[in-house]
Amino acid sequence: IGILTNIPTPYRKAMWEAYSTIEKVTFDVYYCSPIESDRKWQVASASGVSEHYLDGFTLGRSFHLNLSILKFFKRHDLWLIGGYSMPTAQILILLCKFQKIPYVIMFDGISPQKLKAKEKPVLFQWKRFLVRNCLAWLGNGTVGREYAKKLGLSEEKLYNQYLTVDVEHFQRMTTDKEKIRTSFRAKWCIDSSSYVILYVGRLIESKGVQDLLEAYRQICEGETKQIELLIVGHGSYEEVLKQKAKGLTGVHFIGHVEYENIHEAYLASDLLVLPSYDDPWGLVINEAFACNLKSITTTSSGVHLDFHEDANVYKAGDVKKLIELIIDNIYIANQEKIDKTIVSPKWNFEKSKESLISIIRKYHACN
C-alpha cells in the first residue's frame, strides 16, 4: 500500500505505526513536503513503514506539486490518498483512474456549516469526478460521512477513519497529573488555586481566540473566583491577540509546545475552549478527552458531532453563550450534562486500523 499525505505530523506517525501491524501488508508513506509554513512540529520517523519525501515545490502554505510521484505510482497495489485538494493528490488520483489502480480517499473532515452550503458548480463537479470510482472513502466522523454522501458516494464505500491522537500516551501521562500540574503552573507563574481555561492551536483569526479573550475579560469583570487563561500556539494573528489581551491579568501566551510535552498544558488546566469559526475537525478535543479534561467548542468544528453533548457547544461568535458555558463549567452547574462530555468515545488508532483492514478485505474481494 502506498500512502500520499502532505507532511509528517505527530498524530499521523502513530497512525502509520498502528497500520504497520496489519499482517501481510507493507506500507510506503510519501510526503509532499517536510513541513508547512504555519507548523513547527518536529516529528521522528515512524517505525514499521518506509517514508519518502517527494521532490517538488510548494506555493503558499500547502499548494504542493510533486511530479516525482510519477516514478512511484505503479509500485503499489492500493493507494491511500490524503484528500484531493493538493495538486499532487489530484495527479495521483488521475493516474490511478487511468491505470485502474484502486485508490482510497482519506478525508480528515469539514466544518459542519459547509455540509449544506452551496458550492461553486465547476469545483464541486471536479471533486465528484475525483472521488468517483474510488474503492473506498476513509472519512473522519459524521462530517466525513455526510460530505461523502454529498459528493455522491454510496454507503458501502464509506468507512470511518477515526482520525485521532495517541490516546494511550495522553492517558499514561495522567497518572502523574498532580505532579505535572504543580510543576507546569509554577513554571508559568500560574496560581495553584486558579481555575485555568486553555486554548491550544494555531493563532489565526478563524480559530476565534479573540472571542475567548473577550469572554475572559467579561467574566473577570464580574467574578470573584481567580481565573487565568492559557494560550498555547503560534500564528499570524498572534500579535493582534496580544494587543487585545493588554490590560487583562492572568493571560499567558506560551507559544509553541512540542507534541511530546503538550499533555502538560492539558493536565495543568481545568477547561479547554476551541472557539473556531471554521474547523474541519479539531484534534485538540481528542487530546482533551484523552486527558479527561472538559471542553467547549462550536457548531463550526467537525469534532462536536461525535464528541459533544449540546451542553458544551455553542454557535461561533456568540460570546454571550460562551460566557454562560464557561461559568457553568466553573461552578459545575448542570453537572450531569457536563460530565457526559468527558466520557471519550472509542476513537483510537485501533478503530482506524480496523477500518483499513475492512477496506483491504474489500480490495481482495474485488481482485
Short mmCIF file of N, CA and C in Angstrom, two decimals, residues 76-228:
data_model
loop_
_atom_site.label_atom_id
_atom_site.label_comp_id
_atom_site.label_asym_id
_atom_site.label_seq_id
_atom_site.Cartn_x
_atom_site.Cartn_y
_atom_site.Cartn_z
N HIS A 76 2.52 0.18 -6.30
CA HIS A 76 1.64 -0.26 -5.21
C HIS A 76 0.34 -0.86 -5.73
N ASP A 77 -0.18 -1.80 -4.96
CA ASP A 77 -1.44 -2.45 -5.31
C ASP A 77 -2.64 -1.58 -4.95
N LEU A 78 -2.45 -0.73 -3.95
CA LEU A 78 -3.55 0.10 -3.44
C LEU A 78 -2.95 1.39 -2.90
N TRP A 79 -3.65 2.50 -3.15
CA TRP A 79 -3.19 3.80 -2.66
C TRP A 79 -4.18 4.38 -1.66
N LEU A 80 -3.65 4.95 -0.57
CA LEU A 80 -4.42 5.80 0.32
C LEU A 80 -3.98 7.23 0.03
N ILE A 81 -4.90 8.07 -0.40
CA ILE A 81 -4.55 9.42 -0.86
C ILE A 81 -5.19 10.45 0.07
N GLY A 82 -4.34 11.30 0.64
CA GLY A 82 -4.80 12.29 1.61
C GLY A 82 -5.56 13.42 0.95
N GLY A 83 -6.86 13.23 0.79
CA GLY A 83 -7.72 14.26 0.22
C GLY A 83 -7.53 14.43 -1.27
N TYR A 84 -8.02 15.57 -1.78
CA TYR A 84 -7.95 15.83 -3.21
C TYR A 84 -7.63 17.29 -3.50
N SER A 85 -7.24 18.05 -2.48
CA SER A 85 -7.01 19.49 -2.68
C SER A 85 -5.61 19.78 -3.22
N MET A 86 -4.62 18.98 -2.83
CA MET A 86 -3.26 19.22 -3.31
C MET A 86 -3.13 18.82 -4.78
N PRO A 87 -2.40 19.59 -5.59
CA PRO A 87 -2.17 19.18 -6.97
C PRO A 87 -1.58 17.78 -7.08
N THR A 88 -0.66 17.43 -6.19
CA THR A 88 -0.05 16.10 -6.23
C THR A 88 -1.09 15.02 -6.02
N ALA A 89 -2.02 15.25 -5.10
CA ALA A 89 -3.08 14.28 -4.86
C ALA A 89 -3.97 14.13 -6.09
N GLN A 90 -4.29 15.23 -6.74
CA GLN A 90 -5.12 15.17 -7.94
C GLN A 90 -4.42 14.41 -9.06
N ILE A 91 -3.12 14.65 -9.20
CA ILE A 91 -2.35 13.93 -10.23
C ILE A 91 -2.38 12.43 -9.95
N LEU A 92 -2.16 12.06 -8.69
CA LEU A 92 -2.14 10.64 -8.33
C LEU A 92 -3.51 10.00 -8.54
N ILE A 93 -4.57 10.71 -8.20
CA ILE A 93 -5.92 10.18 -8.43
C ILE A 93 -6.14 9.92 -9.92
N LEU A 94 -5.74 10.87 -10.76
CA LEU A 94 -5.92 10.69 -12.21
C LEU A 94 -5.09 9.52 -12.72
N LEU A 95 -3.87 9.37 -12.22
CA LEU A 95 -3.04 8.24 -12.63
C LEU A 95 -3.68 6.92 -12.22
N CYS A 96 -4.22 6.87 -11.01
CA CYS A 96 -4.89 5.65 -10.55
C CYS A 96 -6.11 5.34 -11.40
N LYS A 97 -6.86 6.37 -11.75
CA LYS A 97 -8.03 6.17 -12.59
C LYS A 97 -7.65 5.58 -13.95
N PHE A 98 -6.66 6.21 -14.58
CA PHE A 98 -6.29 5.80 -15.94
C PHE A 98 -5.60 4.45 -15.98
N GLN A 99 -4.86 4.12 -14.91
CA GLN A 99 -4.14 2.85 -14.86
C GLN A 99 -4.93 1.76 -14.11
N LYS A 100 -6.14 2.11 -13.69
CA LYS A 100 -7.02 1.18 -12.97
C LYS A 100 -6.36 0.60 -11.72
N ILE A 101 -5.70 1.48 -10.97
CA ILE A 101 -5.12 1.12 -9.67
C ILE A 101 -6.11 1.54 -8.59
N PRO A 102 -6.55 0.64 -7.74
CA PRO A 102 -7.53 1.01 -6.70
C PRO A 102 -6.97 2.09 -5.77
N TYR A 103 -7.82 3.04 -5.41
CA TYR A 103 -7.39 4.10 -4.50
C TYR A 103 -8.48 4.41 -3.49
N VAL A 104 -8.03 4.87 -2.34
CA VAL A 104 -8.91 5.23 -1.23
C VAL A 104 -8.67 6.70 -0.91
N ILE A 105 -9.73 7.46 -0.72
CA ILE A 105 -9.60 8.86 -0.31
C ILE A 105 -9.62 8.93 1.21
N MET A 106 -8.54 9.48 1.80
CA MET A 106 -8.52 9.78 3.23
C MET A 106 -8.99 11.22 3.42
N PHE A 107 -10.05 11.38 4.17
CA PHE A 107 -10.68 12.70 4.32
C PHE A 107 -10.76 13.02 5.80
N ASP A 108 -10.09 14.12 6.21
CA ASP A 108 -9.96 14.41 7.63
C ASP A 108 -11.15 15.14 8.23
N GLY A 109 -11.97 15.77 7.42
CA GLY A 109 -13.14 16.46 7.96
C GLY A 109 -13.47 17.73 7.21
N ILE A 110 -14.56 18.35 7.61
CA ILE A 110 -15.01 19.60 7.02
C ILE A 110 -15.89 20.30 8.05
N SER A 111 -15.84 21.60 8.09
CA SER A 111 -16.69 22.32 9.04
C SER A 111 -18.15 22.00 8.76
N PRO A 112 -18.93 21.63 9.78
CA PRO A 112 -20.33 21.26 9.57
C PRO A 112 -21.15 22.32 8.83
N GLN A 113 -20.78 23.59 8.99
CA GLN A 113 -21.53 24.65 8.34
C GLN A 113 -21.43 24.57 6.81
N LYS A 114 -20.42 23.83 6.32
CA LYS A 114 -20.23 23.71 4.87
C LYS A 114 -20.96 22.51 4.27
N LEU A 115 -21.50 21.66 5.13
CA LEU A 115 -22.16 20.45 4.63
C LEU A 115 -23.35 20.79 3.73
N LYS A 116 -24.10 21.81 4.12
CA LYS A 116 -25.29 22.18 3.36
C LYS A 116 -25.08 23.42 2.49
N ALA A 117 -23.88 23.97 2.57
CA ALA A 117 -23.60 25.19 1.80
C ALA A 117 -23.52 24.88 0.31
N LYS A 118 -23.96 25.83 -0.50
CA LYS A 118 -23.87 25.67 -1.94
C LYS A 118 -22.43 25.94 -2.39
N GLU A 119 -21.89 25.06 -3.21
CA GLU A 119 -20.51 25.19 -3.67
C GLU A 119 -20.47 25.66 -5.12
N LYS A 120 -19.31 26.16 -5.53
CA LYS A 120 -19.13 26.56 -6.92
C LYS A 120 -19.33 25.35 -7.82
N PRO A 121 -20.24 25.43 -8.78
CA PRO A 121 -20.61 24.25 -9.57
C PRO A 121 -19.45 23.52 -10.23
N VAL A 122 -18.54 24.26 -10.86
CA VAL A 122 -17.43 23.61 -11.57
C VAL A 122 -16.51 22.89 -10.59
N LEU A 123 -16.17 23.56 -9.49
CA LEU A 123 -15.30 22.96 -8.49
C LEU A 123 -15.95 21.73 -7.86
N PHE A 124 -17.24 21.82 -7.58
CA PHE A 124 -17.94 20.70 -6.96
C PHE A 124 -17.98 19.50 -7.89
N GLN A 125 -18.22 19.73 -9.17
CA GLN A 125 -18.24 18.62 -10.13
C GLN A 125 -16.85 18.00 -10.30
N TRP A 126 -15.82 18.83 -10.19
CA TRP A 126 -14.45 18.32 -10.26
C TRP A 126 -14.17 17.41 -9.06
N LYS A 127 -14.61 17.80 -7.88
CA LYS A 127 -14.46 16.94 -6.70
C LYS A 127 -15.19 15.61 -6.90
N ARG A 128 -16.42 15.70 -7.40
CA ARG A 128 -17.20 14.48 -7.63
C ARG A 128 -16.49 13.54 -8.60
N PHE A 129 -15.87 14.12 -9.63
CA PHE A 129 -15.15 13.31 -10.60
C PHE A 129 -13.95 12.62 -9.94
N LEU A 130 -13.22 13.36 -9.11
CA LEU A 130 -12.02 12.81 -8.48
C LEU A 130 -12.34 11.64 -7.56
N VAL A 131 -13.44 11.73 -6.82
CA VAL A 131 -13.74 10.67 -5.85
C VAL A 131 -14.54 9.53 -6.47
N ARG A 132 -15.17 9.80 -7.62
CA ARG A 132 -15.94 8.76 -8.28
C ARG A 132 -15.03 7.58 -8.62
N ASN A 133 -15.50 6.39 -8.42
CA ASN A 133 -14.76 5.15 -8.71
C ASN A 133 -13.67 4.83 -7.70
N CYS A 134 -13.56 5.62 -6.62
CA CYS A 134 -12.62 5.22 -5.57
C CYS A 134 -13.09 3.90 -4.96
N LEU A 135 -12.15 3.10 -4.50
CA LEU A 135 -12.52 1.84 -3.86
C LEU A 135 -13.27 2.11 -2.56
N ALA A 136 -12.81 3.14 -1.82
CA ALA A 136 -13.42 3.45 -0.53
C ALA A 136 -13.11 4.89 -0.15
N TRP A 137 -13.89 5.38 0.79
CA TRP A 137 -13.72 6.72 1.36
C TRP A 137 -13.45 6.53 2.84
N LEU A 138 -12.23 6.86 3.27
CA LEU A 138 -11.84 6.72 4.67
C LEU A 138 -11.98 8.10 5.31
N GLY A 139 -13.21 8.45 5.64
CA GLY A 139 -13.53 9.79 6.12
C GLY A 139 -13.65 9.84 7.62
N ASN A 140 -13.41 11.01 8.17
CA ASN A 140 -13.40 11.13 9.63
C ASN A 140 -14.76 11.54 10.18
N GLY A 141 -15.34 10.67 11.00
CA GLY A 141 -16.53 11.00 11.75
C GLY A 141 -17.77 11.27 10.92
N THR A 142 -18.74 11.88 11.59
CA THR A 142 -20.03 12.19 10.95
C THR A 142 -19.86 13.16 9.80
N VAL A 143 -19.02 14.19 9.98
CA VAL A 143 -18.85 15.17 8.90
C VAL A 143 -18.25 14.52 7.66
N GLY A 144 -17.29 13.61 7.87
CA GLY A 144 -16.68 12.92 6.73
C GLY A 144 -17.69 12.07 5.98
N ARG A 145 -18.52 11.36 6.72
CA ARG A 145 -19.54 10.51 6.10
C ARG A 145 -20.57 11.35 5.34
N GLU A 146 -21.04 12.42 5.95
CA GLU A 146 -22.08 13.23 5.32
C GLU A 146 -21.56 13.94 4.07
N TYR A 147 -20.29 14.38 4.10
CA TYR A 147 -19.78 15.06 2.92
C TYR A 147 -19.56 14.07 1.77
N ALA A 148 -19.17 12.84 2.11
CA ALA A 148 -19.04 11.82 1.07
C ALA A 148 -20.37 11.58 0.37
N LYS A 149 -21.44 11.56 1.14
CA LYS A 149 -22.77 11.39 0.55
C LYS A 149 -23.11 12.57 -0.34
N LYS A 150 -22.72 13.77 0.08
CA LYS A 150 -22.97 14.96 -0.73
C LYS A 150 -22.25 14.85 -2.07
N LEU A 151 -21.07 14.22 -2.05
CA LEU A 151 -20.30 14.05 -3.29
C LEU A 151 -20.81 12.89 -4.14
N GLY A 152 -21.81 12.18 -3.63
CA GLY A 152 -22.45 11.14 -4.43
C GLY A 152 -21.95 9.73 -4.18
N LEU A 153 -21.15 9.52 -3.13
CA LEU A 153 -20.65 8.18 -2.86
C LEU A 153 -21.71 7.35 -2.14
N SER A 154 -21.74 6.07 -2.44
CA SER A 154 -22.73 5.18 -1.84
C SER A 154 -22.27 4.72 -0.46
N GLU A 155 -23.22 4.31 0.34
CA GLU A 155 -22.96 3.95 1.74
C GLU A 155 -21.90 2.86 1.88
N GLU A 156 -21.90 1.89 0.97
CA GLU A 156 -20.97 0.76 1.11
C GLU A 156 -19.51 1.15 0.90
N LYS A 157 -19.26 2.35 0.40
CA LYS A 157 -17.88 2.82 0.22
C LYS A 157 -17.36 3.59 1.43
N LEU A 158 -18.21 3.85 2.41
CA LEU A 158 -17.85 4.78 3.48
C LEU A 158 -17.33 4.06 4.72
N TYR A 159 -16.15 4.47 5.16
CA TYR A 159 -15.51 3.92 6.35
C TYR A 159 -15.04 5.07 7.23
N ASN A 160 -15.12 4.88 8.54
CA ASN A 160 -14.69 5.93 9.47
C ASN A 160 -13.18 5.84 9.66
N GLN A 161 -12.50 6.96 9.45
CA GLN A 161 -11.05 7.00 9.62
C GLN A 161 -10.65 6.99 11.10
N TYR A 162 -11.51 7.49 11.97
CA TYR A 162 -11.19 7.64 13.39
C TYR A 162 -9.87 8.39 13.57
N LEU A 163 -9.71 9.48 12.83
CA LEU A 163 -8.52 10.31 12.98
C LEU A 163 -8.43 10.77 14.43
N THR A 164 -7.28 10.56 15.04
CA THR A 164 -7.17 10.85 16.46
C THR A 164 -5.73 11.16 16.82
N VAL A 165 -5.46 11.16 18.10
CA VAL A 165 -4.12 11.38 18.63
C VAL A 165 -3.71 10.11 19.37
N ASP A 166 -2.51 10.11 19.91
CA ASP A 166 -2.05 8.94 20.65
C ASP A 166 -2.72 8.92 22.02
N VAL A 167 -3.95 8.41 22.04
CA VAL A 167 -4.78 8.43 23.25
C VAL A 167 -4.07 7.74 24.42
N GLU A 168 -3.45 6.60 24.15
CA GLU A 168 -2.78 5.85 25.22
C GLU A 168 -1.65 6.66 25.84
N HIS A 169 -0.92 7.41 25.01
CA HIS A 169 0.16 8.26 25.53
C HIS A 169 -0.39 9.30 26.51
N PHE A 170 -1.45 9.99 26.10
CA PHE A 170 -2.04 11.02 26.97
C PHE A 170 -2.59 10.40 28.25
N GLN A 171 -3.23 9.26 28.13
CA GLN A 171 -3.80 8.62 29.31
C GLN A 171 -2.72 8.16 30.28
N ARG A 172 -1.58 7.70 29.75
CA ARG A 172 -0.46 7.32 30.63
C ARG A 172 0.04 8.52 31.42
N MET A 173 0.07 9.67 30.78
CA MET A 173 0.58 10.86 31.45
C MET A 173 -0.30 11.31 32.61
N THR A 174 -1.59 10.96 32.56
CA THR A 174 -2.50 11.41 33.62
C THR A 174 -2.19 10.75 34.97
N THR A 175 -1.41 9.68 34.97
CA THR A 175 -1.08 9.03 36.24
C THR A 175 -0.22 9.94 37.12
N ASP A 176 0.50 10.89 36.51
CA ASP A 176 1.31 11.86 37.26
C ASP A 176 0.69 13.25 37.21
N LYS A 177 -0.63 13.31 37.12
CA LYS A 177 -1.30 14.58 36.89
C LYS A 177 -0.93 15.65 37.92
N GLU A 178 -1.02 15.35 39.19
CA GLU A 178 -0.80 16.37 40.21
C GLU A 178 0.63 16.91 40.18
N LYS A 179 1.58 16.03 39.96
CA LYS A 179 2.98 16.45 39.88
C LYS A 179 3.20 17.35 38.68
N ILE A 180 2.67 16.93 37.52
CA ILE A 180 2.82 17.72 36.28
C ILE A 180 2.08 19.05 36.41
N ARG A 181 0.89 19.01 36.98
CA ARG A 181 0.07 20.22 37.14
C ARG A 181 0.80 21.25 38.01
N THR A 182 1.36 20.80 39.11
CA THR A 182 2.07 21.70 40.02
C THR A 182 3.31 22.29 39.36
N SER A 183 4.07 21.44 38.68
CA SER A 183 5.31 21.88 38.03
C SER A 183 5.03 22.87 36.91
N PHE A 184 4.05 22.57 36.07
CA PHE A 184 3.74 23.43 34.93
C PHE A 184 3.24 24.80 35.40
N ARG A 185 2.37 24.80 36.39
CA ARG A 185 1.84 26.07 36.88
C ARG A 185 2.95 26.92 37.51
N ALA A 186 3.86 26.28 38.21
CA ALA A 186 4.97 27.03 38.81
C ALA A 186 5.86 27.63 37.71
N LYS A 187 6.10 26.86 36.65
CA LYS A 187 6.96 27.32 35.55
C LYS A 187 6.40 28.57 34.90
N TRP A 188 5.06 28.63 34.73
CA TRP A 188 4.44 29.74 34.01
C TRP A 188 3.76 30.74 34.95
N CYS A 189 4.10 30.66 36.23
CA CYS A 189 3.60 31.62 37.23
C CYS A 189 2.07 31.65 37.28
N ILE A 190 1.47 30.47 37.23
CA ILE A 190 0.02 30.33 37.35
C ILE A 190 -0.29 29.90 38.78
N ASP A 191 -1.19 30.61 39.43
CA ASP A 191 -1.51 30.32 40.82
C ASP A 191 -2.09 28.91 40.95
N SER A 192 -1.67 28.22 41.98
CA SER A 192 -2.10 26.83 42.18
C SER A 192 -3.60 26.70 42.42
N SER A 193 -4.23 27.78 42.89
CA SER A 193 -5.67 27.73 43.19
C SER A 193 -6.54 28.27 42.06
N SER A 194 -5.93 28.76 40.99
CA SER A 194 -6.70 29.36 39.89
C SER A 194 -7.46 28.31 39.08
N TYR A 195 -8.60 28.74 38.54
CA TYR A 195 -9.31 27.96 37.55
C TYR A 195 -8.73 28.36 36.20
N VAL A 196 -8.14 27.39 35.47
CA VAL A 196 -7.40 27.71 34.25
C VAL A 196 -8.18 27.27 33.02
N ILE A 197 -8.42 28.24 32.14
CA ILE A 197 -9.06 27.99 30.85
C ILE A 197 -7.95 27.89 29.81
N LEU A 198 -8.03 26.90 28.94
CA LEU A 198 -6.96 26.59 28.00
C LEU A 198 -7.43 26.71 26.55
N TYR A 199 -6.57 27.28 25.71
CA TYR A 199 -6.72 27.18 24.26
C TYR A 199 -5.43 26.60 23.70
N VAL A 200 -5.55 25.64 22.79
CA VAL A 200 -4.40 25.06 22.10
C VAL A 200 -4.68 25.07 20.61
N GLY A 201 -3.75 25.62 19.82
CA GLY A 201 -3.95 25.60 18.37
C GLY A 201 -3.25 26.77 17.70
N ARG A 202 -3.47 26.87 16.40
CA ARG A 202 -2.88 27.98 15.65
C ARG A 202 -3.55 29.29 16.04
N LEU A 203 -2.77 30.34 16.05
CA LEU A 203 -3.31 31.67 16.38
C LEU A 203 -3.60 32.40 15.08
N ILE A 204 -4.75 32.05 14.51
CA ILE A 204 -5.25 32.70 13.30
C ILE A 204 -6.68 33.15 13.59
N GLU A 205 -7.16 34.12 12.82
CA GLU A 205 -8.44 34.75 13.15
C GLU A 205 -9.59 33.76 13.17
N SER A 206 -9.59 32.79 12.24
CA SER A 206 -10.72 31.87 12.14
C SER A 206 -10.83 30.91 13.32
N LYS A 207 -9.80 30.85 14.16
CA LYS A 207 -9.86 30.00 15.35
C LYS A 207 -10.67 30.64 16.48
N GLY A 208 -10.96 31.94 16.36
CA GLY A 208 -11.88 32.57 17.31
C GLY A 208 -11.31 32.89 18.68
N VAL A 209 -9.98 32.93 18.81
CA VAL A 209 -9.39 33.20 20.13
C VAL A 209 -9.75 34.60 20.61
N GLN A 210 -10.01 35.51 19.68
CA GLN A 210 -10.44 36.86 20.06
C GLN A 210 -11.75 36.82 20.84
N ASP A 211 -12.63 35.88 20.50
CA ASP A 211 -13.89 35.73 21.25
C ASP A 211 -13.62 35.20 22.66
N LEU A 212 -12.68 34.29 22.76
CA LEU A 212 -12.32 33.74 24.07
C LEU A 212 -11.73 34.82 24.96
N LEU A 213 -10.90 35.68 24.39
CA LEU A 213 -10.34 36.79 25.17
C LEU A 213 -11.43 37.74 25.65
N GLU A 214 -12.40 38.03 24.78
CA GLU A 214 -13.50 38.92 25.18
C GLU A 214 -14.35 38.27 26.26
N ALA A 215 -14.62 36.97 26.12
CA ALA A 215 -15.38 36.27 27.15
C ALA A 215 -14.62 36.29 28.47
N TYR A 216 -13.33 36.07 28.41
CA TYR A 216 -12.49 36.08 29.62
C TYR A 216 -12.53 37.46 30.28
N ARG A 217 -12.45 38.51 29.47
CA ARG A 217 -12.48 39.87 30.01
C ARG A 217 -13.78 40.12 30.77
N GLN A 218 -14.90 39.75 30.16
CA GLN A 218 -16.19 40.00 30.80
C GLN A 218 -16.39 39.15 32.05
N ILE A 219 -15.92 37.90 32.00
CA ILE A 219 -16.05 37.03 33.17
C ILE A 219 -15.23 37.58 34.33
N CYS A 220 -14.01 38.03 34.04
CA CYS A 220 -13.14 38.55 35.10
C CYS A 220 -13.71 39.82 35.74
N GLU A 221 -14.45 40.60 34.96
CA GLU A 221 -15.04 41.84 35.50
C GLU A 221 -16.09 41.55 36.56
N GLY A 222 -16.76 40.39 36.44
CA GLY A 222 -17.85 40.11 37.37
C GLY A 222 -17.60 38.96 38.33
N GLU A 223 -16.39 38.37 38.27
CA GLU A 223 -16.11 37.19 39.08
C GLU A 223 -15.19 37.50 40.24
N THR A 224 -15.42 36.82 41.34
CA THR A 224 -14.50 36.90 42.48
C THR A 224 -13.54 35.72 42.48
N LYS A 225 -13.93 34.63 41.83
CA LYS A 225 -13.07 33.45 41.74
C LYS A 225 -11.86 33.77 40.86
N GLN A 226 -10.69 33.30 41.24
CA GLN A 226 -9.48 33.57 40.47
C GLN A 226 -9.45 32.69 39.23
N ILE A 227 -9.36 33.34 38.06
CA ILE A 227 -9.37 32.64 36.78
C ILE A 227 -8.16 33.10 35.98
N GLU A 228 -7.56 32.17 35.24
CA GLU A 228 -6.45 32.52 34.35
C GLU A 228 -6.67 31.84 33.00
#
